[in-house]
PDB file of N, CA and C in Angstrom:
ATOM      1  N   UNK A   1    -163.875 -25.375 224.824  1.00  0.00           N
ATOM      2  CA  UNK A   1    -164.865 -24.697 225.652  1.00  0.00           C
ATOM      3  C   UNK A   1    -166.253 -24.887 225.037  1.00  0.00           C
ATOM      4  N   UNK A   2    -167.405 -25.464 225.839  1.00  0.00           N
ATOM      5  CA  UNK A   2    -168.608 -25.365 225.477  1.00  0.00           C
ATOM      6  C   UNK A   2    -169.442 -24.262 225.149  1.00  0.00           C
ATOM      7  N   UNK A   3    -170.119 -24.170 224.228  1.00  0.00           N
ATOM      8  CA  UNK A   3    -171.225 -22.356 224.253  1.00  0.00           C
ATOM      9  C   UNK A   3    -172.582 -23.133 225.028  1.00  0.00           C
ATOM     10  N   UNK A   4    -172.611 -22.160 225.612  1.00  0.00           N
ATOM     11  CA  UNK A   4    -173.795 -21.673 226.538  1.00  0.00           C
ATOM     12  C   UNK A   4    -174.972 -21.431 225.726  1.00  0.00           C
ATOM     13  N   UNK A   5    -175.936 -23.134 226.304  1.00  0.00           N
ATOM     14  CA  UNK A   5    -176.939 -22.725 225.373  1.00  0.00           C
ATOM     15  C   UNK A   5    -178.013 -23.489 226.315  1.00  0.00           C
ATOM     16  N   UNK A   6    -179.844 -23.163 226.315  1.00  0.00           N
ATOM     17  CA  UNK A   6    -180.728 -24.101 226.841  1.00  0.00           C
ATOM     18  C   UNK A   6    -181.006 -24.671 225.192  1.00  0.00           C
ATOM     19  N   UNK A   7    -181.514 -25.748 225.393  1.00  0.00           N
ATOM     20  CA  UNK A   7    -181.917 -26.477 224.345  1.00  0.00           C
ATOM     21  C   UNK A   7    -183.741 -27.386 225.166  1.00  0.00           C
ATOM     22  N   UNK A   8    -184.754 -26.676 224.246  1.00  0.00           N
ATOM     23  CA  UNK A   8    -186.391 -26.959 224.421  1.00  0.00           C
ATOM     24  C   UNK A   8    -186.327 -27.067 222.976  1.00  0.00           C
ATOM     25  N   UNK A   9    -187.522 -27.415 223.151  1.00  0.00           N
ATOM     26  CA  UNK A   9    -188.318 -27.893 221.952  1.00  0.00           C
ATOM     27  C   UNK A   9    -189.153 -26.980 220.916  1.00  0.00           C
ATOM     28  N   UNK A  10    -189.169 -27.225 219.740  1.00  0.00           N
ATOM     29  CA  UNK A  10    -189.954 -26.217 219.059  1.00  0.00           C
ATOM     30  C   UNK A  10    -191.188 -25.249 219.631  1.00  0.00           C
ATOM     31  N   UNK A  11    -191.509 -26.515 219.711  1.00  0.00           N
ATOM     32  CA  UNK A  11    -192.962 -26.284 220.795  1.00  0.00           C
ATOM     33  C   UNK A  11    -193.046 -25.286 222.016  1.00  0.00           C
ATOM     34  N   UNK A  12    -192.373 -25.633 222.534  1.00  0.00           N
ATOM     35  CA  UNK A  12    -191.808 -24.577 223.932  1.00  0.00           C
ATOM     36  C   UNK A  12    -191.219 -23.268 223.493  1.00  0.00           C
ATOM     37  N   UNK A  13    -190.800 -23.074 222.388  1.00  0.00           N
ATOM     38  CA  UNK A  13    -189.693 -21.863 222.220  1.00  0.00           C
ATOM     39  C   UNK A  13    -191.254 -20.916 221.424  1.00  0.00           C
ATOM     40  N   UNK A  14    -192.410 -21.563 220.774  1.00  0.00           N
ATOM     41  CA  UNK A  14    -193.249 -20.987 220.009  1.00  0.00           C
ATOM     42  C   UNK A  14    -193.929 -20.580 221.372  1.00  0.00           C
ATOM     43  N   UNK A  15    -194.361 -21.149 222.104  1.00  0.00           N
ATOM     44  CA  UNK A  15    -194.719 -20.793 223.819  1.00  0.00           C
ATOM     45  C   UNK A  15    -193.978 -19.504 223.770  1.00  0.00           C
ATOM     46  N   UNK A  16    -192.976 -19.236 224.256  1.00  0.00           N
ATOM     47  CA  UNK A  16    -191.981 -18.060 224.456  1.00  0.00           C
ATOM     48  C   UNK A  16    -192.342 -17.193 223.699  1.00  0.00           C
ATOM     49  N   UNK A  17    -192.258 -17.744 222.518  1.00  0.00           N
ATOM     50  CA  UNK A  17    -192.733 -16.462 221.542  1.00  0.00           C
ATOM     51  C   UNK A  17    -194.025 -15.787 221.740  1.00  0.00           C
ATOM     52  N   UNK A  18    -194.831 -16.297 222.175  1.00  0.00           N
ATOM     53  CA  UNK A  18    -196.239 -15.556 222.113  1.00  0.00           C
ATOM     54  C   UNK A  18    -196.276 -14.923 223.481  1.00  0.00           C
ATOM     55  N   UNK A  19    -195.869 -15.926 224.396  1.00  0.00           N
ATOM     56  CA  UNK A  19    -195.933 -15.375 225.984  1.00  0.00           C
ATOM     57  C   UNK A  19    -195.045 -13.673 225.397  1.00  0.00           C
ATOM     58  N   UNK A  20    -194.199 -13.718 225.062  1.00  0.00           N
ATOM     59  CA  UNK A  20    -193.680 -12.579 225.478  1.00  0.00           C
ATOM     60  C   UNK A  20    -193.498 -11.434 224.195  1.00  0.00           C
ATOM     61  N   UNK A  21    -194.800 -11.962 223.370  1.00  0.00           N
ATOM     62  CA  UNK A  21    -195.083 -10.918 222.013  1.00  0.00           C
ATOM     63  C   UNK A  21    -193.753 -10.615 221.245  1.00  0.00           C
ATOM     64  N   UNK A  22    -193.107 -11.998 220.584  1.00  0.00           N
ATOM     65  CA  UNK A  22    -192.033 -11.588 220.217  1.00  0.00           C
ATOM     66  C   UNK A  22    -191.446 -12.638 219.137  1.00  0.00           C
ATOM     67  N   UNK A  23    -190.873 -12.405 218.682  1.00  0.00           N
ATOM     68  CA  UNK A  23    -189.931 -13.631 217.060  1.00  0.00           C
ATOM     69  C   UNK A  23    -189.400 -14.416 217.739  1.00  0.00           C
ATOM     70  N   UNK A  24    -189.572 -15.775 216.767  1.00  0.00           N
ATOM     71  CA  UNK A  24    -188.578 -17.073 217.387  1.00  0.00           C
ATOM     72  C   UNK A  24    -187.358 -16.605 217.613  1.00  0.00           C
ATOM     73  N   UNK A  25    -186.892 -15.765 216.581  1.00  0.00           N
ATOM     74  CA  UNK A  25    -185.269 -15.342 216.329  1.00  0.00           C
ATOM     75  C   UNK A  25    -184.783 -14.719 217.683  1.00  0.00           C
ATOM     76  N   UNK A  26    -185.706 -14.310 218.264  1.00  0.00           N
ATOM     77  CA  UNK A  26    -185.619 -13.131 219.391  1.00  0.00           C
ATOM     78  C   UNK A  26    -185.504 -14.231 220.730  1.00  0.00           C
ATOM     79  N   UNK A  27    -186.268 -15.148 220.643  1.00  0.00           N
ATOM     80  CA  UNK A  27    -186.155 -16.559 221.559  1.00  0.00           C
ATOM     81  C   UNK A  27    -184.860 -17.400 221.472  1.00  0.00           C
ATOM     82  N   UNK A  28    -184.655 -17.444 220.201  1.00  0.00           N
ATOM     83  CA  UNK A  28    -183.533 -18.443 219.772  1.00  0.00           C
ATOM     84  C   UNK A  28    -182.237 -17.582 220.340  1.00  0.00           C
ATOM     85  N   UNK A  29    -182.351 -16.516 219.985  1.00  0.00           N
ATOM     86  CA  UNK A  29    -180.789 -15.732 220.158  1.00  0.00           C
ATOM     87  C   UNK A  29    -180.618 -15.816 222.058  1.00  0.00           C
ATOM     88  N   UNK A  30    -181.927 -15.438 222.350  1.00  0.00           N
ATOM     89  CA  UNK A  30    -182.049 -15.088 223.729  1.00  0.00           C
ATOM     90  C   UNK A  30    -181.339 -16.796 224.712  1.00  0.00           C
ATOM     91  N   UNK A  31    -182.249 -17.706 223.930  1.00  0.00           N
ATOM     92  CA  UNK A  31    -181.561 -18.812 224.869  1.00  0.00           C
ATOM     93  C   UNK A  31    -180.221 -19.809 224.401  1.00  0.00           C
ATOM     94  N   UNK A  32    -179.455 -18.790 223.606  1.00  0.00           N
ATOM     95  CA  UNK A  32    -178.423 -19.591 222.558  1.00  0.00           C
ATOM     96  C   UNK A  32    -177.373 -18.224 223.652  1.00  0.00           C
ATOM     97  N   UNK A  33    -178.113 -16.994 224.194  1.00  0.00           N
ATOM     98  CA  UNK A  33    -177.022 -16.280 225.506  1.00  0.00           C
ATOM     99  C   UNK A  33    -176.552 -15.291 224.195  1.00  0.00           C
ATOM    100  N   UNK A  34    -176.926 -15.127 222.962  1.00  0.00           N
ATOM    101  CA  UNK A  34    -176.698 -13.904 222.554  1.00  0.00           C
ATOM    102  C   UNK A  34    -176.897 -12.652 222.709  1.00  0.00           C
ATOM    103  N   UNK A  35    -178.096 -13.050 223.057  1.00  0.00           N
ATOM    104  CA  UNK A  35    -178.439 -11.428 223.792  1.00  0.00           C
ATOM    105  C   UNK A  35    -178.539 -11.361 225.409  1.00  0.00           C
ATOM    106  N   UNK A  36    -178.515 -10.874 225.711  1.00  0.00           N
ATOM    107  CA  UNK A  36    -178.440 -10.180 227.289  1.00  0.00           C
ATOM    108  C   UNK A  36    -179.305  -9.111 228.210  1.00  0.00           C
ATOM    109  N   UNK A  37    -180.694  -8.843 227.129  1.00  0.00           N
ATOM    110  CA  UNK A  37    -181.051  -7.642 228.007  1.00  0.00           C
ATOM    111  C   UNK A  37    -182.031  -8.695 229.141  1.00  0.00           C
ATOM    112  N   UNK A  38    -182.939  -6.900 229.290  1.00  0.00           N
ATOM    113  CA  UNK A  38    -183.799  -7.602 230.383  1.00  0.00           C
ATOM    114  C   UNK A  38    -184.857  -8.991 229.708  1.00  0.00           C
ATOM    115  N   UNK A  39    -185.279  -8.714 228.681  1.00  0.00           N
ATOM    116  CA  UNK A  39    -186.227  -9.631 227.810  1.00  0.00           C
ATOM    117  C   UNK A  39    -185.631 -11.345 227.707  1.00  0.00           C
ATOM    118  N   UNK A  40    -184.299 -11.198 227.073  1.00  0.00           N
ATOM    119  CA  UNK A  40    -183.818 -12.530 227.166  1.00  0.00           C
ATOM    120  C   UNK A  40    -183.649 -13.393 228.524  1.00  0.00           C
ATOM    121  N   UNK A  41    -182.902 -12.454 229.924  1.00  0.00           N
ATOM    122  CA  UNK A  41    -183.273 -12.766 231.008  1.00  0.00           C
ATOM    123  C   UNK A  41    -184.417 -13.544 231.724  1.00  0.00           C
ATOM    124  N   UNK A  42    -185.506 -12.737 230.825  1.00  0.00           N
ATOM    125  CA  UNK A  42    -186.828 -13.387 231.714  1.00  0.00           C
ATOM    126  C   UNK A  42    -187.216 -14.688 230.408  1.00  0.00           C
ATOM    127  N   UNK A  43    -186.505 -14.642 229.002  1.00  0.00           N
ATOM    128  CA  UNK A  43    -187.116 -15.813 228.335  1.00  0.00           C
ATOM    129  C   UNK A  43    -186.324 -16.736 228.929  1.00  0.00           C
ATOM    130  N   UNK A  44    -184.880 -17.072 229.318  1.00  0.00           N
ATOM    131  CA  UNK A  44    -184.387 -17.901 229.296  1.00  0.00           C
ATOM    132  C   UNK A  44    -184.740 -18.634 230.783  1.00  0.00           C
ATOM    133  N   UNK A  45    -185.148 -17.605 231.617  1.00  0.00           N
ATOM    134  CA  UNK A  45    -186.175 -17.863 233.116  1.00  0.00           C
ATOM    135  C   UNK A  45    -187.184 -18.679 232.876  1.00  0.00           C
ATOM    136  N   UNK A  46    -188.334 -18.385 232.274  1.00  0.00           N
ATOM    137  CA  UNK A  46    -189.219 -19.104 231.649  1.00  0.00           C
ATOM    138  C   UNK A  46    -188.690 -20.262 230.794  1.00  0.00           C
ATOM    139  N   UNK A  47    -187.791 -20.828 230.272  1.00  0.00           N
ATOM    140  CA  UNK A  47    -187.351 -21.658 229.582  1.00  0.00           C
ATOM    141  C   UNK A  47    -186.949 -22.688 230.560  1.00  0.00           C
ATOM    142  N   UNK A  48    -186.236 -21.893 231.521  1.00  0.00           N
ATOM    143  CA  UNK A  48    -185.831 -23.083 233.106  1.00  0.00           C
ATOM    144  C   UNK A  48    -187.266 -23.708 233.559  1.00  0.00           C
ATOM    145  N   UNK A  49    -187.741 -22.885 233.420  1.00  0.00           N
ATOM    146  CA  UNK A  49    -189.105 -23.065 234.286  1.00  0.00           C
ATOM    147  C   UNK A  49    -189.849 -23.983 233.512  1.00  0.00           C
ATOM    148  N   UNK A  50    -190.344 -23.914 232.192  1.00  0.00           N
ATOM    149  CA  UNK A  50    -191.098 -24.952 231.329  1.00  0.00           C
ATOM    150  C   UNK A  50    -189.975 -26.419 231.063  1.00  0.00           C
ATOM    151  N   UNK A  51    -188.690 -26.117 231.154  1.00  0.00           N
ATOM    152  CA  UNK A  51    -187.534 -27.692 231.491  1.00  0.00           C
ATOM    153  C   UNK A  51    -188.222 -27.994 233.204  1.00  0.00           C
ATOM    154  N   UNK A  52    -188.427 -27.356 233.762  1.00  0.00           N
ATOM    155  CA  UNK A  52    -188.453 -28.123 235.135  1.00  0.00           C
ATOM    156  C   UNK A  52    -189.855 -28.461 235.187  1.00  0.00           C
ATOM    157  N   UNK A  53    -191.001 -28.298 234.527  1.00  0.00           N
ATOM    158  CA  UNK A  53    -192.326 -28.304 234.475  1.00  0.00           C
ATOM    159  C   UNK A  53    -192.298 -29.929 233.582  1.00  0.00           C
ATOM    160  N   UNK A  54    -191.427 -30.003 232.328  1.00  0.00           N
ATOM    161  CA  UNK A  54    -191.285 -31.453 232.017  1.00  0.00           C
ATOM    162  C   UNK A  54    -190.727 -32.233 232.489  1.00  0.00           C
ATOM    163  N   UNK A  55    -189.658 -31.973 233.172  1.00  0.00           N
ATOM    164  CA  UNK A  55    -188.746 -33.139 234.096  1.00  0.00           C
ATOM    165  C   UNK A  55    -189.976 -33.810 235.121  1.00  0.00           C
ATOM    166  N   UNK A  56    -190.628 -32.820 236.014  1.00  0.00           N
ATOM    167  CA  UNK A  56    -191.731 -33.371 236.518  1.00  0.00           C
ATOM    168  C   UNK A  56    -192.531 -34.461 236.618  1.00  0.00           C
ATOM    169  N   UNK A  57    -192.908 -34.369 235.192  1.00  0.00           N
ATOM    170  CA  UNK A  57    -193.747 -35.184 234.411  1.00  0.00           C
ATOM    171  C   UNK A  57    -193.311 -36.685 234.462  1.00  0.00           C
ATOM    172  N   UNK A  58    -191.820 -36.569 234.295  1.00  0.00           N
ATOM    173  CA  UNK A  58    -191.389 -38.044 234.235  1.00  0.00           C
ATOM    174  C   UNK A  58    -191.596 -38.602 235.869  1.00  0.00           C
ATOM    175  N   UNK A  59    -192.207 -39.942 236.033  1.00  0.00           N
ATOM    176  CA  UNK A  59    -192.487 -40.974 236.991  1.00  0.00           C
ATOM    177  C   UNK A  59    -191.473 -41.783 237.125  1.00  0.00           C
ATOM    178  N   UNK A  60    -190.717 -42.057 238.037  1.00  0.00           N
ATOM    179  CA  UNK A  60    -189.810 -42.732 238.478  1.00  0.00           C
ATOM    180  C   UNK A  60    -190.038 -44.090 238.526  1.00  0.00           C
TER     181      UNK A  60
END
């Protein structure tokens, strides 16, 4: 069985951190699905959202 995880970039997860006044650890756990409240919810939202903001980017 696979664990449930997003995988971004340093860069992006230090984004998270400031957007939402809070520790990498608190980012990392949040999009690694350790935690569950409302906070991780909306980081791992924002995490979809900055992956679909780079997929973008790429030109076909």
């Amino acid at each position: 069985m696979q664990k449930k995880t997003i995988q971004i970039s340093a860069k992006q997860k230090k984004e998270l951190a400031e957007l939402f006044k809070t520790s990498l650890t608190t980012v990392q756990l949040s999009l690694d699905y350790y935690n569950n409240s409302d906070l991780a919810k909306k980081i791992r939202k924002q995490a979809k959202t900055l992956l679909l903001a780079e997929a973008d980017k790429i030109n076909e």
